[in-house]
CSV table of C-alpha atoms and ligand atoms in Angstrom, one decimal:
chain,number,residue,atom,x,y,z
A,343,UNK,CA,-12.4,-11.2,25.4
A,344,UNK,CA,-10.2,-14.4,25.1
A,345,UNK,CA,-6.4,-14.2,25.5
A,346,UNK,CA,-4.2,-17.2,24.3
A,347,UNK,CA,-1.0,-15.8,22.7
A,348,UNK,CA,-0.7,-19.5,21.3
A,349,UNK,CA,-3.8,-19.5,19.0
A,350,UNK,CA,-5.7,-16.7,17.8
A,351,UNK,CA,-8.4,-15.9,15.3
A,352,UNK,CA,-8.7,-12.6,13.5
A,353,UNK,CA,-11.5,-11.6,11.0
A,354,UNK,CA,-9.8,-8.7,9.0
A,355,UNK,CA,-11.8,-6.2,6.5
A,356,UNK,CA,-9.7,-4.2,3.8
A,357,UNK,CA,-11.5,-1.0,1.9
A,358,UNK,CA,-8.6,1.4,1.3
A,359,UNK,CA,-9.1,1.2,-2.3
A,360,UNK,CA,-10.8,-0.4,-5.3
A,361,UNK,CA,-10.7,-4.2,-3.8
A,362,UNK,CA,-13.6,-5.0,-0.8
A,363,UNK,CA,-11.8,-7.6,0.8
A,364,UNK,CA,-12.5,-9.7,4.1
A,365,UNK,CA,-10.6,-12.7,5.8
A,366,UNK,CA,-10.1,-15.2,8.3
A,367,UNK,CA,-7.2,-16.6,9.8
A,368,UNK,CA,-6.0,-18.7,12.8
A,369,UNK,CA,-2.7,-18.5,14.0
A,370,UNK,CA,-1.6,-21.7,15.9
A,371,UNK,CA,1.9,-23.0,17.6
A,372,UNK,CA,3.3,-20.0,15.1
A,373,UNK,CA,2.0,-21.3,12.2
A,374,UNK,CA,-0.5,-19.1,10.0
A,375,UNK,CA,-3.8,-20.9,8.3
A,376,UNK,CA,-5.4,-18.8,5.8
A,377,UNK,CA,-9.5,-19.9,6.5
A,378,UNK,CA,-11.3,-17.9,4.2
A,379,UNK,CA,-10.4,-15.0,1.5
A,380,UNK,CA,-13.0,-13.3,0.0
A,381,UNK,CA,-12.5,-10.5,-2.5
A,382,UNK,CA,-15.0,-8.1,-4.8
A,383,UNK,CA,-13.4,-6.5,-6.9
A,384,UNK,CA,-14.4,-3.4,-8.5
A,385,UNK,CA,-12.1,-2.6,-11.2
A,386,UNK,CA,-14.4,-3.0,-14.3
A,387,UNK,CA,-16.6,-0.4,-12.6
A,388,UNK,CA,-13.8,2.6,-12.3
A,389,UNK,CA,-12.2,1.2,-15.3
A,390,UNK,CA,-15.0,3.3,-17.6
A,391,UNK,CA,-13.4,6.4,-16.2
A,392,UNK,CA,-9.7,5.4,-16.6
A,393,UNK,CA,-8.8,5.3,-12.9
A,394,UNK,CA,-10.0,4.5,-9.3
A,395,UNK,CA,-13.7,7.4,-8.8
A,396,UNK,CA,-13.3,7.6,-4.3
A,397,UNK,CA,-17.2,8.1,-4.3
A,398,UNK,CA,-18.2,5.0,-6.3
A,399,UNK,CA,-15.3,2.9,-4.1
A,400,UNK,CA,-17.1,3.7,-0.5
A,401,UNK,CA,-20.5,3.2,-2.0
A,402,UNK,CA,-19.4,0.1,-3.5
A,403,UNK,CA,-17.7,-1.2,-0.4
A,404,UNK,CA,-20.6,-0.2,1.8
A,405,UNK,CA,-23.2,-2.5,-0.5
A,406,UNK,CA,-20.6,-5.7,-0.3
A,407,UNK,CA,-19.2,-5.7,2.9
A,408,UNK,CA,-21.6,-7.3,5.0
A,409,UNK,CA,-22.2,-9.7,2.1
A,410,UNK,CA,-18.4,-10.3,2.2
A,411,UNK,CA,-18.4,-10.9,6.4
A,412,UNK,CA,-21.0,-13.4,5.9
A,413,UNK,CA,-19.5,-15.5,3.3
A,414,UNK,CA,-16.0,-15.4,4.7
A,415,UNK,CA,-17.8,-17.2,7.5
A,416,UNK,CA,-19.6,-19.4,6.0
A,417,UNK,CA,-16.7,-20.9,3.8
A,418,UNK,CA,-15.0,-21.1,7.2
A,419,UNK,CA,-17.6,-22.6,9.3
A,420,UNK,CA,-16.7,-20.1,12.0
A,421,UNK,CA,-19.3,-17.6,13.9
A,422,UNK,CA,-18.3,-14.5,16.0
A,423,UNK,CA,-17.6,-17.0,19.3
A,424,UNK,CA,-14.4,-18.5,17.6
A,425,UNK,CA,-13.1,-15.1,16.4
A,426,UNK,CA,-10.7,-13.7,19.0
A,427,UNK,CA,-10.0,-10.0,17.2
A,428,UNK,CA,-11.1,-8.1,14.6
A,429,UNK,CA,-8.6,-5.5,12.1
A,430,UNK,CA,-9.3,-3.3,9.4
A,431,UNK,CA,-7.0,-1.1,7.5
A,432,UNK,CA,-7.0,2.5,8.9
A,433,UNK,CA,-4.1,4.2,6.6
A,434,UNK,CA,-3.5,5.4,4.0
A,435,UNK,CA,-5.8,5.2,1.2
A,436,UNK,CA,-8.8,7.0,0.0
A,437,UNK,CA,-10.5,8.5,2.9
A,438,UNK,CA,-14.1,7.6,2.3
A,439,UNK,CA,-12.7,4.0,1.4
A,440,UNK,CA,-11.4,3.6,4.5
A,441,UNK,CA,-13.7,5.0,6.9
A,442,UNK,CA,-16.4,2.3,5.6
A,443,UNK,CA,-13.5,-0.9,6.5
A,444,UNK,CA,-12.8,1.1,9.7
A,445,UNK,CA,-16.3,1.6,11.1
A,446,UNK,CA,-18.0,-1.7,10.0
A,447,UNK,CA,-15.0,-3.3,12.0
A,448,UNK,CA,-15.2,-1.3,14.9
A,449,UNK,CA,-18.9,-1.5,15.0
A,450,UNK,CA,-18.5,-5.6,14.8
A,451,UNK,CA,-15.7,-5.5,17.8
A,452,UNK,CA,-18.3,-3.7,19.8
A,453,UNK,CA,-20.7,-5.6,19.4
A,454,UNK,CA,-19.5,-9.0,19.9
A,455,UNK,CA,-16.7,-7.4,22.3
A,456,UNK,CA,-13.8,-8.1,20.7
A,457,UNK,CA,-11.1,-6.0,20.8
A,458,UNK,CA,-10.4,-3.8,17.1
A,459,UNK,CA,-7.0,-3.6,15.8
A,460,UNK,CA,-6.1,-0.7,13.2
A,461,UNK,CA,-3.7,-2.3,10.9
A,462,UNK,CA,-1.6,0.3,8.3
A,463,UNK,CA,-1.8,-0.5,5.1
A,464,UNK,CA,1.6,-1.3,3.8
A,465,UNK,CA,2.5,-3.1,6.9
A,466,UNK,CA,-0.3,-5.6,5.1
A,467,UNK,CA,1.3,-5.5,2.2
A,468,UNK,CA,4.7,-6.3,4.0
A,469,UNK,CA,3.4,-9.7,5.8
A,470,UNK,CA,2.0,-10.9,2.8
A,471,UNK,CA,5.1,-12.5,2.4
A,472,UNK,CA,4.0,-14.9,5.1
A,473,UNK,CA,1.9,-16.6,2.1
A,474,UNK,CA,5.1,-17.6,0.8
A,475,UNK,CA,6.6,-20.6,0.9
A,476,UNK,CA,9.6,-19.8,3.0
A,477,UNK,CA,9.0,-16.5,4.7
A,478,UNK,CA,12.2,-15.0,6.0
A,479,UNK,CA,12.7,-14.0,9.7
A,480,UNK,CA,13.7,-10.2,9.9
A,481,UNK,CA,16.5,-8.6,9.4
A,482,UNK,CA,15.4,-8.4,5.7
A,483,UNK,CA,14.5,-6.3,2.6
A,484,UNK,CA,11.4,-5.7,1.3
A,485,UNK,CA,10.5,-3.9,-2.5
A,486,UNK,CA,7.1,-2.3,-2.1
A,487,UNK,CA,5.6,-1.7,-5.8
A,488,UNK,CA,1.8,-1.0,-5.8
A,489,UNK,CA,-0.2,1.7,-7.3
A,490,UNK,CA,0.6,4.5,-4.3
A,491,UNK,CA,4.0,3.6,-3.1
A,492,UNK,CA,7.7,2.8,-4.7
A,493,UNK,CA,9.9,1.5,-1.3
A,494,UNK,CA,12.8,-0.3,-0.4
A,495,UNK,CA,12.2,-0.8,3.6
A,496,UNK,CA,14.6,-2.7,5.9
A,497,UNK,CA,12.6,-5.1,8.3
A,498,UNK,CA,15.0,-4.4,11.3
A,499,UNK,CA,12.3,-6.4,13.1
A,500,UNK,CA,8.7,-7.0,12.6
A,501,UNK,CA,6.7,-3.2,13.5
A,502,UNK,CA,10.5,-1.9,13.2
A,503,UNK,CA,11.2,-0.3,9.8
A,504,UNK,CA,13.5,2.2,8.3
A,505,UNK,CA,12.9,3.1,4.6
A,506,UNK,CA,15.6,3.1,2.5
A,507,UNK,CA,14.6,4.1,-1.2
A,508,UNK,CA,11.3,5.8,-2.0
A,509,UNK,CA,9.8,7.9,-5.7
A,510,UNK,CA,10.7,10.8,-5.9
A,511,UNK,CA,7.3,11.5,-8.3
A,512,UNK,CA,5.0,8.7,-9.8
A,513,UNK,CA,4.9,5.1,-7.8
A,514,UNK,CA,5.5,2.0,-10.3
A,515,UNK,CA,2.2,0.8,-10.3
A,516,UNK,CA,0.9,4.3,-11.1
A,517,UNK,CA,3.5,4.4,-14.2
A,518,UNK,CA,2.3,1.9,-15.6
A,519,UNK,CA,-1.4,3.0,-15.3
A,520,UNK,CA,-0.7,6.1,-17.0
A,521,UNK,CA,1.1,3.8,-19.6
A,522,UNK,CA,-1.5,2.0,-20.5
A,523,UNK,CA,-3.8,5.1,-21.2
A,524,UNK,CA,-1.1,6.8,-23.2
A,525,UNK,CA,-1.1,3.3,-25.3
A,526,UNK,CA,-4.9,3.0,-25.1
A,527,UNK,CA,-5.0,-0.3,-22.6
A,528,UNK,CA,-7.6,-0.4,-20.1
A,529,UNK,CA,-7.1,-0.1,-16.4
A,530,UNK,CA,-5.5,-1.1,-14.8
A,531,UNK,CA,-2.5,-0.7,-16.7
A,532,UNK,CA,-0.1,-3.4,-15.1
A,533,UNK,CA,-1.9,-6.9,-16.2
A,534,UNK,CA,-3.4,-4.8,-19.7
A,535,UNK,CA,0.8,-4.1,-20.1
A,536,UNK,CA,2.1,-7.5,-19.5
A,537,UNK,CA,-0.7,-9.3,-21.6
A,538,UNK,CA,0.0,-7.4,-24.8
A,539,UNK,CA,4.1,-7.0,-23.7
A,540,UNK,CA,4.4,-11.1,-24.4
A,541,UNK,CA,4.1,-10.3,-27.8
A,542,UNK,CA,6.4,-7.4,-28.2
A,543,UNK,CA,9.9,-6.9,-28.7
A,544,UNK,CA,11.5,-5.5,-25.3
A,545,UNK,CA,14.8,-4.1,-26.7
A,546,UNK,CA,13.3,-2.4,-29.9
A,547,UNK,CA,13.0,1.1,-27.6
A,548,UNK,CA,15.8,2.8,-25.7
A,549,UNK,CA,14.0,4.2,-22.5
A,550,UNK,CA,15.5,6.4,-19.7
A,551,UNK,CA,16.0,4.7,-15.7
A,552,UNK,CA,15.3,7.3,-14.3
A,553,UNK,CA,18.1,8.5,-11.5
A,554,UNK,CA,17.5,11.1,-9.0
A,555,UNK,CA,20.3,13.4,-8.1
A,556,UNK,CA,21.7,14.7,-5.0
A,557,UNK,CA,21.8,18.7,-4.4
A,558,UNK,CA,25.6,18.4,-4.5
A,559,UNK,CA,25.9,16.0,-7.1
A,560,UNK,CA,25.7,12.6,-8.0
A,561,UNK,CA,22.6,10.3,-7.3
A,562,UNK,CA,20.6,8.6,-4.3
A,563,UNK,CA,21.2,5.1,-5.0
A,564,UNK,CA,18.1,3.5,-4.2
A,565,UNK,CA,15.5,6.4,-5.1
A,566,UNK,CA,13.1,6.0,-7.9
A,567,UNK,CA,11.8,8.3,-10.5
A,568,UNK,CA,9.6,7.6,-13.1
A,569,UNK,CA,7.7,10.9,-14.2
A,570,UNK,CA,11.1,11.1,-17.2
A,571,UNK,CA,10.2,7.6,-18.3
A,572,UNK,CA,6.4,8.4,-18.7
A,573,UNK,CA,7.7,11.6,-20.9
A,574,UNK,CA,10.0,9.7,-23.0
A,575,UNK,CA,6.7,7.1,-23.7
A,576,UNK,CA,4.5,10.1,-24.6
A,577,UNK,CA,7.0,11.8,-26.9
A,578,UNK,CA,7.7,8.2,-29.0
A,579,UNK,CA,4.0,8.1,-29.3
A,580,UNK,CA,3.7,11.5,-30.4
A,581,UNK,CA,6.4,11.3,-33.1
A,582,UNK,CA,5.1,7.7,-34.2
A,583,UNK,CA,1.9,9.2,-34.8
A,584,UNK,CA,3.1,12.6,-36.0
A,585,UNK,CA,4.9,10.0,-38.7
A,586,UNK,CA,1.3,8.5,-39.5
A,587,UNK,CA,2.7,5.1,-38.9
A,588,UNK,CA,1.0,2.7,-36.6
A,589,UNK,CA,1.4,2.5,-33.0
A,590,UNK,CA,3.8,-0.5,-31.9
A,591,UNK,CA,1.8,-1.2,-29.0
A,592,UNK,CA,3.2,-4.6,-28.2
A,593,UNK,CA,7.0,-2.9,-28.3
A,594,UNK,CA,6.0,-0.2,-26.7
A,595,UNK,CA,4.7,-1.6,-23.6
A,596,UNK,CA,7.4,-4.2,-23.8
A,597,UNK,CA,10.2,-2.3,-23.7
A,598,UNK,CA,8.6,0.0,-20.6
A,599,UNK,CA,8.2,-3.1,-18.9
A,600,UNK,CA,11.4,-4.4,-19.5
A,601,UNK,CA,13.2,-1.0,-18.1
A,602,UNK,CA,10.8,-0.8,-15.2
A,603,UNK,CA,11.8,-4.4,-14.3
A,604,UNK,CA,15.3,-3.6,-14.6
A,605,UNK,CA,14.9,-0.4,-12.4
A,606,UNK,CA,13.7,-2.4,-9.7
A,607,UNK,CA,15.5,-5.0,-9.9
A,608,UNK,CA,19.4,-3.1,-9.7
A,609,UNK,CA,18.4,-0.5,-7.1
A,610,UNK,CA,16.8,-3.6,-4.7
A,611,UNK,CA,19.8,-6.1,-5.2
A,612,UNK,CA,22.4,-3.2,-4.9
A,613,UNK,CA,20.4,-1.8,-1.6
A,614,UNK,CA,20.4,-5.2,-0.7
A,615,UNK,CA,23.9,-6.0,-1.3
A,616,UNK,CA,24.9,-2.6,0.6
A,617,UNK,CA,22.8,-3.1,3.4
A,618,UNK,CA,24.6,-6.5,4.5
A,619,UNK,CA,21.2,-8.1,4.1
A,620,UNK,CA,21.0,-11.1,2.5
A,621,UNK,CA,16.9,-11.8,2.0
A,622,UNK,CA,14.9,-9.6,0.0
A,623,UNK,CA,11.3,-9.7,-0.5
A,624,UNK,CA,8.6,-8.0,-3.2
A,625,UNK,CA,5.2,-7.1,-2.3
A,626,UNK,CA,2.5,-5.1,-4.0
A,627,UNK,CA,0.3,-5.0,-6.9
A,628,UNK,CA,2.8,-4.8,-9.2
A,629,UNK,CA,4.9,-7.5,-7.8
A,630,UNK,CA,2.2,-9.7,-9.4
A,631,UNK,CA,4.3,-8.2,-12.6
A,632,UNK,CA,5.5,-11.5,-14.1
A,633,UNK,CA,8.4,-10.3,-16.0
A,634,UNK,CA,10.0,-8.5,-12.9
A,635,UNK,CA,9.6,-11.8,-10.7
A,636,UNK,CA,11.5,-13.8,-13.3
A,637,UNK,CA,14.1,-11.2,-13.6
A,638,UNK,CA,14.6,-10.7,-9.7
A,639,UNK,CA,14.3,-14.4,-9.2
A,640,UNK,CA,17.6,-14.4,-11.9
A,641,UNK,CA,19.4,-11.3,-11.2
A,642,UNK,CA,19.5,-12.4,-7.3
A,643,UNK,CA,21.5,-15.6,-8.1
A,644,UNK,CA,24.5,-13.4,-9.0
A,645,UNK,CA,24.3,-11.9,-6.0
A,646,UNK,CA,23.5,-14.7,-3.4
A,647,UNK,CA,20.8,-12.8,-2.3
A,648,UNK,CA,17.5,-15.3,-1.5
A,649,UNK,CA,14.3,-13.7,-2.9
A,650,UNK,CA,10.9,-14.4,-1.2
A,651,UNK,CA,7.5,-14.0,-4.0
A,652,UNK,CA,4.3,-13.2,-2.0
A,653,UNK,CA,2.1,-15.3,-4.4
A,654,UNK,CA,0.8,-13.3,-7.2
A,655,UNK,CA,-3.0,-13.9,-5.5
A,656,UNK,CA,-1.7,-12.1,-2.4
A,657,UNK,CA,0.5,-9.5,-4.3
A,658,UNK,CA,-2.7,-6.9,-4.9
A,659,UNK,CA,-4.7,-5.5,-2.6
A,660,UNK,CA,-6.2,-8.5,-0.4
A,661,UNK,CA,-7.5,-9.0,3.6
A,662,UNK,CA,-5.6,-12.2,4.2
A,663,UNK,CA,-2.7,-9.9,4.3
A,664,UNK,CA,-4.1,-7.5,6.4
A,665,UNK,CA,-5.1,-10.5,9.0
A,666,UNK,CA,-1.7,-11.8,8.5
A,667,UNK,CA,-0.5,-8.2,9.9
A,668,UNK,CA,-2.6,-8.6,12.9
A,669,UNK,CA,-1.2,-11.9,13.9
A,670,UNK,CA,2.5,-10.8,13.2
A,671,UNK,CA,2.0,-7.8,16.0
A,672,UNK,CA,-0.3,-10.0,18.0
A,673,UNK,CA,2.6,-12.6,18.6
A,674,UNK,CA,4.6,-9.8,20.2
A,675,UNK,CA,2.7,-8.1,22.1
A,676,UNK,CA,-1.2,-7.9,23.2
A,677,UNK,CA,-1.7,-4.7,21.1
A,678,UNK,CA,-5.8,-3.4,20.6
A,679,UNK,CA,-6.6,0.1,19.1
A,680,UNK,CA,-8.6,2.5,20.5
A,681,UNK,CA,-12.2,2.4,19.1
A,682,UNK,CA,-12.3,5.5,18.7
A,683,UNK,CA,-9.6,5.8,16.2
A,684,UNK,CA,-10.7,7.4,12.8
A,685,UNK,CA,-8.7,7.1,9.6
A,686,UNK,CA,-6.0,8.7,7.6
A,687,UNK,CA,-5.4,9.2,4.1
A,688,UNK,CA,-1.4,9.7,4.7
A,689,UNK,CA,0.1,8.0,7.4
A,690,UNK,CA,4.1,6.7,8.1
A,691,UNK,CA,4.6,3.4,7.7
A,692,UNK,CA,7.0,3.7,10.3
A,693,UNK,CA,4.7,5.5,13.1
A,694,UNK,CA,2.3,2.5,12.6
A,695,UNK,CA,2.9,1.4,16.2
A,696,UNK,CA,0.5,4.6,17.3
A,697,UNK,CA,-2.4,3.0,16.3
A,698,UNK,CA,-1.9,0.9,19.6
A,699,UNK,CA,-1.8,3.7,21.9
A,700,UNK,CA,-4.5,4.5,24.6
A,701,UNK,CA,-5.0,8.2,23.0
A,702,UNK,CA,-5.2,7.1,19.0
A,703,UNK,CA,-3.4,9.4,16.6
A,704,UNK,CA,-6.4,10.4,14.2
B,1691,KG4,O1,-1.2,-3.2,-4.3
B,1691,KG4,P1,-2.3,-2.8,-5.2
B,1691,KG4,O2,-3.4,-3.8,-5.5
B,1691,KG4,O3,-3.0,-1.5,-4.7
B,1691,KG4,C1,-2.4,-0.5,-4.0
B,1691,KG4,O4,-2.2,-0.5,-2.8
B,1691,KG4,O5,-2.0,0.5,-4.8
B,1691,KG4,O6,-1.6,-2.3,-6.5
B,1691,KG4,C2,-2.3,-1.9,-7.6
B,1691,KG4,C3,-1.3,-1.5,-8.7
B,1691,KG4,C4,-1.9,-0.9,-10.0
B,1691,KG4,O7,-1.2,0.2,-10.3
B,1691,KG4,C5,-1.8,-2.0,-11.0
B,1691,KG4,O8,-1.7,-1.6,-12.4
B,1691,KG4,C6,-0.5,-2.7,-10.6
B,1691,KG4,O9,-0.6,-2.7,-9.2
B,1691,KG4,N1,-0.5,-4.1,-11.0
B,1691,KG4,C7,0.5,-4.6,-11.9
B,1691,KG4,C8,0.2,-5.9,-12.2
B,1691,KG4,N2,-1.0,-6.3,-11.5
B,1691,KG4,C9,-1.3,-5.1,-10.8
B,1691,KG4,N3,1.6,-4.0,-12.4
B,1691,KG4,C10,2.3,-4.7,-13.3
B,1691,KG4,N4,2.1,-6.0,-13.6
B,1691,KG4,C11,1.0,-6.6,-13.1
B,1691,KG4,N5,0.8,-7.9,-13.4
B,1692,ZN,ZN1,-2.2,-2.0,-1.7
């Protein structure tokens, strides 16, 4: 086991869901260098049956990873005596998924003996920002959109969150998953929504924002609903077809873009704004979402609040970002995780830190 807190190598593996995903990075006099990224996806094989099937994903990862391991090490010229760590996402995501990232790296850290670092999921998504091309220093705010999760999270320092705005019901990414199957657009929904949205008229459908109140009245400012918004698509659909007109699909999905972008676009600048911070990054899957980038990069001028774009490559689901993770709590602190740490399907973004105890949480 080498330690040299001024350059390390991680290979990192990511299985939680539908992407296999391995990657090598070097971190060196604080600078991150992305060595290899190597994905397989396997969205055309779960898009037959609308959505992600748990039991084709682990089978799936369990026939590419190896393959995955030895090509990210071939593009990088590298072999198991340069690499210094090795991290795989432990939580959340589907359980079966993850178990198959989880033991094919702790199998390889025992092996070569190299220590294994659990790395949480949406913390990956979170340093993915350090693909960008000026990644802000904490404190900031970051806008988590993917398929599971709807956040606004305050990076009081790297590891050190407090979550500020969640859903209250569907997460973004899943909205517009459903969406698309409503509209009859193939999974998943987000890209199938914005390619046929370029062509539609965004203002020709009125569409709720979907506000969630407060027991004694009022609303929670940065929360997120978006289970009313789904309803509202479903009943125009209904009464367009009930009509027997034809289905404005291009309006349709451009107009549920539009008030998606807008959602998350006020609530993060206002949080933002509130919050005294004066950075705010997006991350996720459905950060990739081209309309919402070009609206936050506009809205945020008004506000002199500096936005920070993971590149649309490293907004989905990706191990670069889960190796970037590693390095970020690697620079701290000499962190491992127990090896025999299992997985979890549901785990706190904010009781990440666990994974680095001597007795492991799951
Ligand atoms: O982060 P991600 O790859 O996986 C999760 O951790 O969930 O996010 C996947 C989600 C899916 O719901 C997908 O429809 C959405 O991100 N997504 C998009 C776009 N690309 C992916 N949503 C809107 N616009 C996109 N261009
Ligand atoms: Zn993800």
């Amino acid at each position: 086991m080498r330690y040299s807190l001024n350059t390390q190598t991680v290979l990192a593996l990511e299985t939680s869901c539908d992407e296999s995903a391995v990657a090598l990075l070097k971190r060196e006099q604080g600078k991150l260098h992305l060595l290899a990224n190597r994905i397989s996806s396997q969205v055309h094989e779960h898009a037959r049956w609308g959505g992600v099937v748990p039991e084709i994903a682990s089978r799936r990862h369990l026939e590419d990873l190896p393959f995955l391991v030895e090509k990210a090490l071939c593009d990088s010229f590298l072999d198991f005596s340069d690499i210094d760590v090795v991290a795989s996402t432990v939580a959340p995501g589907l359980a079966g998924a993850l178990m198959v990232g989880s033991i094919t790296g702790r199998t390889l850290a025992a092996l070569h003996g190299l220590p294994f670092i659990g790395i949480h999921h949406l913390e990956g998504h979170l340093a993915s920002v350090m693909f960008s091309e000026e990644p802000p220093k904490p404190p900031y705010l970051v806008l988590l959109v993917s398929g599971g999760h709807t956040e606004l999270i305050s990076v009081v320092n790297y590891g050190i969150y407090k979550r500020l705005g969640t859903s209250h019901d569907d997460a973004a990414g899943e909205a517009f998953d459903k969406v698309a199957r409503l509209l009859g657009l193939s999974y998943p929904g987000g890209p199938s929504i914005q390619k046929i949205a370029k062509a539609g008229n965004a203002k020709r459908f009125l569409l709720p924002k979907g506000r969630v109140s407060k027991p004694g009245g009022g609303f929670y400012p940065y929360d997120f609903s978006f289970s009313g918004l789904k309803t509202a698509m479903l009943r125009k659909v209904e009464s367009i077809k009930n009509n027997g007109d034809d289905l404005p699909v291009e309006d349709l999905a451009a107009s549920f873009q539009e008030v998606v972008a807008e959602v998350l676009v006020d609530r993060s600048l206002s949080c933002a704004r509130d919050n005294e911070l004066s950075d705010l990054v997006m991350v996720g899957g459905v950060a990739a979402n081209q309309r919402l980038r070009e609206m936050m990069m506009e809205r945020s001028k008004e506000h002199k609040i500096q936005v920070h774009l993971a590149p649309k490559a490293f907004c989905t689901d990706n191990a670069a970002m889960i190796g970037a993770a590693a390095l970020i709590r690697l620079e701290s602190d000499w962190i491992s995780s127990s090896l025999e740490m299992g997985v979890s399907p549901r785990w706190p973004l904010e009781q990440a830190s666990k994974f680095y105890q001597v007795d492991p949480p799951f």
